[in-house]
XYZ file of C-alpha atoms in Angstrom:
631
model
C -34.593 90.806 0.338
C -37.906 89.165 1.889
C -37.260 91.181 4.724
C -36.415 94.619 3.280
C -39.371 94.132 0.633
C -41.784 92.830 3.928
C -40.600 96.290 5.318
C -41.370 98.125 2.743
C -44.417 96.991 1.975
C -45.366 97.879 6.445
C -43.487 101.283 5.433
C -45.883 102.372 2.250
C -48.885 100.971 4.559
C -47.842 103.211 7.272
C -47.659 105.821 5.000
C -50.602 106.478 2.822
C -53.027 105.237 5.875
C -51.775 107.801 8.662
C -51.835 110.515 5.476
C -55.923 110.661 5.427
C -55.700 109.568 9.367
C -54.022 112.530 9.706
C -56.327 114.297 7.148
C -59.673 113.268 8.683
C -57.684 115.029 11.831
C -56.768 117.979 10.571
C -52.924 117.292 11.744
C -50.979 116.792 8.220
C -48.626 118.562 10.167
C -44.808 117.335 11.638
C -46.612 116.889 14.745
C -49.160 114.827 13.968
C -46.514 112.504 11.902
C -44.415 112.684 15.148
C -47.205 110.830 16.849
C -47.672 108.391 13.843
C -43.681 107.388 13.805
C -43.137 107.064 17.063
C -46.216 104.591 17.973
C -44.734 102.397 14.931
C -41.469 102.726 16.617
C -43.233 101.355 19.813
C -44.976 98.556 17.952
C -41.610 97.814 16.679
C -39.725 97.612 19.770
C -42.429 95.585 20.767
C -42.738 92.862 18.069
C -38.170 92.727 17.997
C -38.665 91.538 21.810
C -41.316 89.526 21.387
C -39.679 87.734 18.385
C -35.956 88.745 19.644
C -35.110 88.590 16.020
C -32.058 89.253 14.809
C -29.822 90.230 11.531
C -28.582 86.668 10.324
C -25.201 88.856 9.225
C -23.080 91.501 9.856
C -21.543 93.832 8.091
C -18.171 92.253 7.109
C -20.587 89.125 5.496
C -22.716 91.521 4.006
C -20.585 93.500 2.198
C -18.473 90.281 1.308
C -22.052 88.932 -0.005
C -21.689 92.509 -2.028
C -18.673 92.142 -3.779
C -19.549 88.431 -4.220
C -22.838 89.453 -5.752
C -21.943 92.855 -8.752
C -18.538 90.681 -9.082
C -20.755 89.698 -12.670
C -21.896 91.860 -15.339
C -25.192 92.058 -15.605
C -25.092 93.332 -11.383
C -23.011 95.462 -11.624
C -23.915 97.113 -14.779
C -27.898 97.241 -12.418
C -25.240 98.948 -9.468
C -24.158 102.077 -12.139
C -27.872 102.578 -13.227
C -28.424 102.502 -9.387
C -25.891 105.578 -9.251
C -26.683 107.428 -11.707
C -30.233 107.599 -10.759
C -29.057 109.267 -7.341
C -27.483 111.412 -9.268
C -29.952 112.575 -12.248
C -31.862 112.928 -7.945
C -29.926 114.614 -6.592
C -28.839 117.198 -8.699
C -31.695 118.467 -10.506
C -34.999 119.892 -9.565
C -38.576 118.125 -11.215
C -39.109 119.932 -14.323
C -41.251 116.953 -15.726
C -44.658 118.958 -16.814
C -47.386 116.864 -15.231
C -45.506 115.895 -12.158
C -45.220 120.069 -11.373
C -47.999 121.216 -12.661
C -50.530 118.363 -10.442
C -48.783 116.374 -8.533
C -46.402 118.030 -6.218
C -48.713 121.242 -6.237
C -51.374 118.937 -4.985
C -48.607 117.278 -1.689
C -47.834 121.774 -1.371
C -52.050 122.218 -1.113
C -52.616 119.475 1.498
C -49.794 120.118 3.671
C -50.582 124.578 3.501
C -54.487 123.346 5.205
C -52.694 120.434 7.130
C -55.194 117.826 5.853
C -56.041 116.021 2.397
C -58.752 117.853 0.571
C -61.004 118.873 -2.746
C -58.680 121.428 -4.717
C -59.759 124.436 -5.812
C -58.948 124.224 -9.484
C -59.664 123.347 -13.530
C -57.255 120.715 -13.136
C -59.562 118.022 -11.594
C -56.012 115.870 -12.794
C -54.855 117.055 -8.431
C -58.385 116.199 -6.732
C -59.026 112.607 -8.841
C -55.641 111.548 -9.599
C -54.405 108.322 -7.097
C -52.980 109.118 -4.184
C -50.091 106.559 -3.230
C -46.862 107.852 -4.798
C -47.664 111.842 -2.859
C -48.593 109.980 0.709
C -45.124 108.348 0.076
C -43.422 111.992 -0.844
C -45.842 114.263 1.400
C -43.340 113.757 4.724
C -40.486 113.568 3.387
C -41.837 117.101 1.848
C -42.837 118.496 5.136
C -39.457 117.652 7.105
C -37.093 118.278 4.928
C -38.642 121.595 3.289
C -38.109 120.946 0.321
C -38.900 118.198 -3.626
C -35.382 117.479 -4.554
C -36.151 114.403 -2.067
C -38.751 113.399 -3.219
C -37.465 111.014 -5.748
C -37.150 108.632 -2.471
C -39.614 106.286 -3.138
C -38.801 105.452 -6.666
C -35.354 105.055 -5.899
C -36.112 102.548 -2.710
C -38.527 100.212 -5.102
C -35.762 100.308 -7.907
C -33.349 98.983 -5.674
C -36.272 95.964 -5.313
C -36.948 95.265 -8.436
C -34.346 92.424 -9.619
C -35.033 90.041 -6.627
C -38.264 90.347 -6.461
C -38.776 89.612 -10.168
C -36.171 86.802 -10.041
C -38.338 85.568 -6.969
C -41.713 85.170 -8.852
C -40.238 84.155 -12.326
C -39.056 81.053 -10.242
C -41.896 80.669 -8.510
C -43.789 80.944 -12.501
C -41.938 78.016 -13.328
C -39.461 79.995 -14.955
C -35.942 78.114 -15.285
C -33.712 79.783 -12.412
C -30.581 80.820 -14.705
C -32.804 82.017 -17.150
C -34.742 83.767 -14.124
C -31.270 84.952 -13.263
C -29.994 87.321 -16.351
C -33.481 88.213 -16.542
C -34.179 89.971 -13.641
C -31.328 92.457 -14.567
C -32.464 93.039 -18.452
C -35.990 93.985 -17.355
C -34.845 95.398 -14.438
C -32.781 98.019 -16.973
C -36.074 98.616 -19.360
C -36.304 102.480 -19.829
C -39.283 103.581 -17.624
C -37.795 101.846 -14.638
C -34.329 103.219 -14.742
C -35.122 106.299 -15.885
C -38.071 107.671 -13.460
C -35.977 105.614 -10.883
C -34.684 109.539 -10.146
C -37.781 111.017 -10.742
C -41.073 111.859 -9.182
C -43.578 109.927 -12.160
C -45.841 107.522 -9.594
C -45.877 104.817 -13.008
C -42.573 102.388 -12.159
C -42.599 102.549 -8.329
C -46.050 100.317 -8.531
C -44.719 97.165 -10.044
C -42.952 96.042 -6.460
C -46.441 95.800 -5.412
C -47.456 94.328 -7.894
C -44.022 91.703 -7.888
C -44.974 91.396 -4.086
C -48.619 91.105 -4.158
C -48.319 87.873 -6.590
C -45.602 86.564 -5.225
C -45.933 86.343 -0.897
C -49.110 85.428 -1.669
C -47.717 82.320 -4.010
C -45.241 82.251 -1.030
C -48.615 82.061 1.535
C -49.549 78.985 -0.105
C -46.550 77.494 0.401
C -45.972 77.848 3.752
C -49.497 78.241 4.572
C -48.495 81.424 6.449
C -51.254 83.770 6.932
C -48.440 86.370 7.610
C -47.527 86.167 3.855
C -50.571 86.628 2.761
C -51.761 90.095 5.135
C -48.642 91.334 3.223
C -50.012 90.814 0.172
C -53.013 91.876 0.761
C -52.055 95.138 1.523
C -49.804 94.873 -1.389
C -52.509 94.055 -3.191
C -53.832 97.789 -2.234
C -50.889 99.530 -2.414
C -50.793 98.621 -5.938
C -54.393 99.944 -6.665
C -53.969 102.716 -4.713
C -51.054 104.051 -6.617
C -53.015 104.576 -9.820
C -56.181 103.550 -11.398
C -55.047 101.892 -13.950
C -53.031 99.114 -11.645
C -56.333 98.186 -10.752
C -56.745 94.972 -13.257
C -53.598 94.127 -11.790
C -55.274 93.219 -8.349
C -56.877 90.258 -10.646
C -53.456 88.299 -10.345
C -53.440 88.325 -6.678
C -56.214 87.276 -6.064
C -55.560 83.985 -8.429
C -52.561 84.142 -6.291
C -54.070 84.265 -3.551
C -56.844 81.920 -4.269
C -55.715 78.699 -3.049
C -54.874 79.934 0.215
C -58.468 82.029 1.150
C -58.928 79.226 4.108
C -56.033 80.556 5.791
C -57.861 84.670 6.735
C -60.402 82.716 8.442
C -57.473 81.669 10.795
C -57.536 85.011 12.607
C -60.742 86.741 11.449
C -60.364 89.872 13.721
C -57.383 90.414 11.764
C -57.811 89.553 9.077
C -60.891 91.436 9.061
C -58.459 94.580 9.838
C -55.705 94.342 7.197
C -59.398 94.260 5.062
C -60.449 97.787 6.704
C -56.358 99.207 5.574
C -56.250 97.571 2.563
C -58.912 99.655 1.451
C -58.166 102.316 3.031
C -54.305 102.386 1.704
C -56.126 102.097 -2.359
C -57.750 103.310 -4.673
C -60.826 102.902 -3.034
C -60.858 106.512 -0.786
C -59.899 108.772 -4.379
C -63.316 106.895 -5.850
C -65.501 107.613 -3.514
C -64.540 111.322 -2.986
C -65.272 111.409 -6.907
C -68.299 110.048 -6.504
C -68.788 112.951 -4.484
C -67.398 115.746 -6.071
C -68.383 115.209 -9.598
C -70.510 111.633 -10.222
C -68.197 109.089 -11.271
C -65.731 106.516 -10.232
C -63.236 108.976 -12.745
C -64.069 112.254 -12.103
C -63.254 113.353 -14.807
C -65.940 115.446 -15.227
C -68.536 115.415 -18.541
C -68.003 118.189 -21.504
C -63.822 118.446 -20.350
C -60.926 117.317 -23.192
C -60.546 114.368 -21.347
C -64.222 113.368 -21.147
C -64.731 113.340 -25.026
C -61.891 111.475 -25.519
C -63.009 108.343 -25.725
C -62.288 105.203 -27.589
C -64.697 104.215 -29.510
C -65.147 100.504 -29.014
C -62.757 97.743 -27.461
C -61.729 96.377 -31.146
C -60.809 99.513 -32.613
C -59.092 99.902 -28.147
C -56.947 97.183 -29.246
C -56.137 98.035 -32.648
C -54.727 101.520 -31.465
C -53.184 100.245 -28.988
C -51.114 97.862 -31.060
C -49.827 99.841 -33.461
C -49.515 103.213 -30.706
C -47.507 101.011 -27.191
C -45.044 99.318 -30.039
C -44.158 102.125 -31.673
C -43.443 104.230 -28.328
C -41.545 101.001 -26.835
C -39.407 101.970 -30.234
C -38.362 105.267 -29.555
C -34.943 106.080 -29.307
C -33.318 107.957 -26.826
C -32.969 110.688 -29.988
C -36.080 111.094 -32.462
C -35.758 114.305 -34.070
C -38.011 113.735 -36.804
C -41.684 113.389 -34.548
C -42.999 116.582 -36.095
C -42.917 115.239 -39.210
C -44.291 112.336 -37.512
C -46.612 114.248 -35.267
C -48.332 115.226 -38.909
C -48.316 112.525 -40.482
C -50.218 110.881 -37.261
C -53.004 114.196 -37.794
C -53.774 113.577 -40.900
C -53.526 110.090 -40.900
C -56.695 110.550 -38.415
C -58.616 112.809 -40.414
C -58.657 109.752 -43.337
C -61.517 107.534 -43.204
C -59.805 104.726 -41.496
C -58.183 107.241 -39.409
C -61.362 108.570 -37.403
C -61.494 105.137 -35.984
C -58.607 106.362 -33.694
C -59.909 110.389 -32.474
C -61.180 109.098 -29.249
C -57.279 108.297 -29.037
C -55.484 111.195 -27.122
C -53.186 112.507 -29.958
C -52.944 109.105 -31.204
C -48.730 108.017 -32.683
C -47.719 111.079 -31.885
C -44.085 110.792 -30.515
C -41.812 113.121 -28.344
C -38.495 114.173 -29.827
C -36.939 111.595 -27.458
C -37.116 109.571 -23.919
C -37.800 111.140 -21.237
C -39.309 109.630 -17.872
C -42.473 111.010 -19.135
C -42.814 108.675 -22.088
C -40.562 105.661 -21.668
C -42.179 102.832 -22.274
C -40.273 99.262 -21.402
C -37.433 100.341 -23.730
C -36.293 100.091 -27.626
C -33.405 97.622 -26.068
C -35.680 95.375 -24.295
C -38.046 95.418 -26.936
C -36.214 94.569 -29.612
C -33.788 92.046 -27.544
C -37.080 90.018 -26.349
C -38.086 89.919 -30.327
C -34.379 88.276 -30.746
C -34.325 86.303 -27.592
C -37.728 84.580 -29.164
C -37.160 83.980 -32.739
C -33.716 82.276 -31.467
C -35.212 80.239 -29.104
C -37.641 78.869 -31.505
C -34.517 78.059 -33.432
C -33.352 76.520 -30.683
C -33.130 72.717 -30.997
C -35.768 71.873 -27.389
C -33.389 69.988 -25.745
C -34.010 68.684 -22.035
C -32.610 71.194 -19.300
C -31.412 68.917 -15.447
C -34.582 68.446 -13.587
C -38.523 69.034 -13.947
C -40.671 72.516 -13.717
C -43.872 71.169 -12.758
C -46.811 73.698 -13.647
C -50.443 73.466 -11.662
C -53.171 75.461 -12.787
C -52.443 78.869 -10.306
C -49.477 78.971 -12.769
C -50.587 78.432 -15.833
C -53.689 80.694 -15.417
C -50.948 83.528 -13.951
C -48.988 82.731 -17.028
C -51.628 83.438 -19.385
C -54.113 86.396 -17.671
C -51.432 89.846 -17.743
C -51.956 88.713 -21.566
C -56.284 89.248 -20.327
C -54.887 92.010 -18.969
C -53.130 93.672 -21.942
C -55.604 93.520 -23.818
C -58.225 94.723 -21.856
C -56.144 97.831 -20.761
C -55.580 98.140 -24.815
C -59.263 98.242 -24.802
C -59.891 100.623 -22.367
C -56.964 103.247 -22.065
C -55.983 105.938 -25.438
C -53.983 108.243 -23.548
C -50.862 110.030 -25.104
C -48.485 107.644 -23.565
C -49.849 104.276 -22.806
C -46.084 102.885 -22.980
C -45.309 104.412 -19.857
C -48.980 103.343 -18.186
C -48.222 100.032 -18.165
C -44.875 100.225 -16.154
C -46.385 97.873 -13.695
C -47.275 95.184 -16.689
C -44.472 94.560 -18.499
C -42.511 91.833 -16.132
C -45.940 90.040 -15.915
C -46.221 88.862 -19.411
C -42.393 87.439 -19.879
C -43.437 84.374 -17.337
C -45.363 83.314 -20.531
C -42.428 83.705 -22.923
C -39.358 82.824 -21.015
C -40.551 79.013 -20.166
C -40.866 78.584 -24.210
C -38.860 76.446 -25.344
C -35.472 77.109 -26.064
C -35.383 79.620 -23.474
C -32.334 78.054 -20.985
C -30.102 77.461 -23.582
C -30.285 80.419 -25.422
C -28.299 81.813 -21.812
C -25.583 79.725 -22.389
C -24.711 81.197 -26.082
C -22.068 83.943 -25.362
C -23.895 85.854 -28.325
C -27.060 86.016 -26.552
C -25.550 87.471 -22.985
C -23.326 90.151 -24.421
C -26.505 91.116 -26.691
C -28.000 91.116 -23.306
C -25.655 93.277 -21.596
C -24.926 95.779 -24.814
C -29.142 96.402 -24.141
C -28.262 96.954 -20.372
C -24.997 99.374 -21.596
C -27.743 100.990 -23.800
C -29.780 102.119 -20.651
C -27.365 103.401 -19.138
C -26.328 105.296 -22.477
C -30.040 106.497 -22.519
C -30.135 107.566 -18.905
C -26.807 109.333 -19.196
C -28.426 111.171 -21.881
C -32.165 112.186 -20.888
C -32.337 115.669 -21.305
C -33.794 115.991 -17.691
C -31.152 114.747 -16.134
C -28.368 114.143 -17.958
C -25.135 113.086 -16.109
C -22.921 114.739 -18.258
C -22.204 118.885 -18.824
C -24.621 118.534 -21.988
C -25.759 123.040 -21.676
C -21.738 123.271 -21.744
C -21.381 121.039 -24.857
C -23.916 121.721 -26.181
C -23.451 125.480 -26.087
C -19.846 125.627 -27.492
C -20.746 123.681 -30.388
C -24.082 125.955 -31.515
C -21.775 128.713 -31.274
C -18.951 127.002 -33.209
C -21.659 125.414 -35.577
C -24.292 127.765 -35.126
C -26.045 126.184 -39.008
C -25.951 122.433 -38.103
C -29.488 121.517 -37.331
C -28.770 118.573 -34.825
C -26.423 120.908 -32.916
C -29.088 123.317 -32.981
C -31.337 120.992 -32.005
C -29.324 119.594 -29.584
C -28.614 122.442 -27.965
C -32.121 123.579 -27.869
C -33.602 120.308 -25.775
C -30.459 120.745 -23.046
C -31.014 124.102 -22.721
C -35.024 124.341 -22.187
C -34.313 122.936 -18.785
C -32.559 125.617 -17.413
C -35.912 127.922 -18.841
C -37.952 125.431 -16.670
C -35.442 124.994 -13.729
C -35.196 129.339 -14.228
C -38.935 129.383 -12.622
C -37.925 128.234 -9.335
C -35.977 131.922 -9.066
C -39.370 133.725 -10.770
C -41.643 136.903 -8.904
C -38.271 135.666 -5.943
C -37.548 139.587 -5.086
C -41.027 140.729 -6.706
C -43.247 139.561 -4.381
C -43.600 141.014 -0.266
C -42.457 138.245 2.401
C -44.749 139.630 4.565
C -48.074 138.663 1.231
C -48.481 134.669 2.487
C -51.311 133.769 0.502
C -50.403 134.064 -3.901
C -52.908 133.290 -5.996
C -52.313 131.466 -9.416
C -54.555 132.036 -12.461
C -54.277 128.732 -15.159
C -54.758 126.217 -17.257
C -52.795 122.931 -16.645
C -49.595 124.827 -16.420
C -46.646 123.423 -14.262
C -45.021 127.300 -13.076
C -47.110 126.459 -9.162
C -44.075 124.768 -7.687
C -41.492 127.881 -7.494
C -44.462 130.409 -5.926
C -44.671 128.296 -2.404
C -40.904 128.346 -2.377
C -39.601 128.820 0.311
C -41.569 125.958 1.164
C -44.066 126.349 4.451
C -43.274 130.180 4.666
C -46.087 130.615 1.752
C -49.519 129.532 0.591
C -51.062 129.238 -2.731
C -54.129 129.311 -4.070
C -55.746 128.279 -7.805
C -57.724 131.564 -9.243
C -59.886 130.265 -11.389
C -62.704 132.365 -14.321
C -65.488 132.363 -12.284
C -63.494 133.736 -9.298
C -64.596 137.455 -9.331
C -62.245 140.344 -7.433
C -64.564 139.823 -4.271
C -63.935 135.697 -3.686
C -59.787 137.389 -3.471
C -60.484 139.872 -1.854
C -61.701 137.454 1.013
C -59.481 134.740 0.475
C -57.025 137.133 1.433
C -55.027 137.332 -1.952
C -53.315 140.846 -3.046
C -51.260 139.489 -5.999
C -52.033 137.137 -8.814
C -49.506 135.188 -10.536
C -51.245 134.566 -14.217
C -49.787 132.322 -16.903
C -50.651 132.758 -20.735
C -52.295 129.902 -20.408
C -55.438 130.620 -19.053
C -55.726 133.745 -20.898
C -55.627 131.598 -24.035
C -58.019 129.491 -22.569
C -60.403 132.852 -21.384
C -59.925 134.306 -25.035
C -58.445 137.234 -23.090
C -55.647 139.419 -22.884
C -52.917 140.381 -19.445
C -54.614 143.883 -20.485
C -58.673 142.875 -19.923
C -57.450 140.085 -17.184
C -56.155 142.947 -14.991
C -58.383 145.580 -16.180
C -61.196 143.223 -14.616
C -59.782 142.558 -11.702
C -58.377 145.466 -11.686
C -55.111 144.897 -10.963
C -50.945 146.032 -12.081
C -49.201 144.632 -13.815
C -45.664 144.885 -11.610
C -43.134 142.256 -13.589
C -43.281 139.398 -15.624
C -41.491 135.952 -16.753
C -40.942 133.891 -19.992
C -39.921 130.479 -19.982
C -40.682 127.495 -22.413
C -42.749 124.369 -21.416
C -41.239 122.714 -24.407
C -37.973 123.157 -26.462
C -40.521 122.810 -30.011
C -43.004 125.621 -28.480
C -42.823 128.959 -27.907
C -42.061 130.500 -24.734
C -44.618 131.062 -22.036
C -45.082 134.151 -20.235
C -45.642 135.099 -15.852
C -47.570 138.221 -14.961
C -47.708 138.879 -11.708
C -50.632 141.034 -10.849
C -51.182 143.279 -7.940
C -54.904 143.564 -6.919
C -55.710 146.895 -6.407
C -57.612 148.126 -2.936
C -60.530 149.169 -4.390
C -62.876 151.885 -2.027
C -65.121 149.627 -0.900
C -62.180 148.295 0.946
């Protein structure tokens, strides 16, 4: 497992660094990546010949080890979760709104221009967000001409999660038996399982966080500068995956402090590693944010996100102390979400609730669990509380062996609590439980080192309850409305036809049929846009229909049309067709008739779909721009 983690860190470093370097050379294309992969292959061959490294086990030995490892219930259930994630990622296209609104489009824009660039758009998320996951997916999309494989980085990270959790917990003084059970239980957290087959960029970074701390501790044990370098690269990748991950780099600093003198062993190589670490971190994006916007976050002044500022760190902590448990206790289905959200909307208008108006939709909950809102999950959350209470009630016994805990270990146990408080004090986003995905695991060594936890793992009721927690994760993964692992549409359509007045059936049908509406966008205007039109305009406001307009990938380019873009600018950009979305019209306070009059266009086709099953449909209008007399 350790070698696989090292390979993944090096591969991730290669892909992220090469993305920026090829962009600087304006060669973000197949030829550029081909040269990068060829050079990497040559380096691997030279390294292999010098070290004469060979696999320690042949295929029959690996098969025997695999069979032995997965004969137990916990790892077998995790294996089922892996299979479910593969099926979900392979069977369904991406229908997540955030991914289709800016994550996928930004990659397509970069590949279309053969370089990273500041995209002409009013959806600033396309420019200001960290780029780590996108750089991993860019070559996959480029070489396969499809975004259906873009979930693979998440899947690879999910595969390595249990082993890395055990390795870190053991180094932080958690008993091996306790660490063994919890490495499976935590890996079955909903944020990790649901995102393993998705294009989301929250949970995959936990691998880099675990590797950064684990390899730094191993560097101290083995006095290995190579492990210390790798840990630094992992910390850079962690920060480059999402800006909210940056505080976790403190854990790497704490773990690396005892072996910091190793950096001086080979100063030239250490300098090179430091430069690469900055390149693959969030540093490039932060620099560009300063250049284009004037602040490190990149959020423009006056935007709705800039206006959503927490009133104070105290009220941030107080608000998140309520919102985070509520989000983590959300069941797979929550049909009362509308009533709950209405209650929260009334609460923030009260005298006390005004303290939480700086949150983005304070206290709001979704109708159920999806990859875009899942925290550690209802099952693990409740099971953790039960375990703490049951462990406290157990008689304190002295397990065999003495676990020595030094100052670094104590710091690494307690520092995540301080980082959690820092997160709660600073971040008031709608789905904070999801953003905390890389943090959750680090909160457990302190809890699992409490008296009674070792004896608790020997209780039959505890083990079976833990397995049921993993079964609940599997149940949630099967029912997730964006990637159901059962014929949900067929079943609910039949039930709805048979029982049209049932509220439960109607809600289930509405929830699952919405996926079909989102998938249908992939074929919108397929026959209405002439094939010779290589550039299409897209007028929207944080809309998510753009990936459909790039299809088939590699044959067309999409350019965002902003409210201040006049007809002359569209003409200079060689745009003859524009897809106008209702979201843009609502933002501008215009009708489609007013828009076409302003741009001298004609609506040639229209398409309606639903972003959200509980909101009104959204309209897309294909507008042909009429040639002006001056042309």
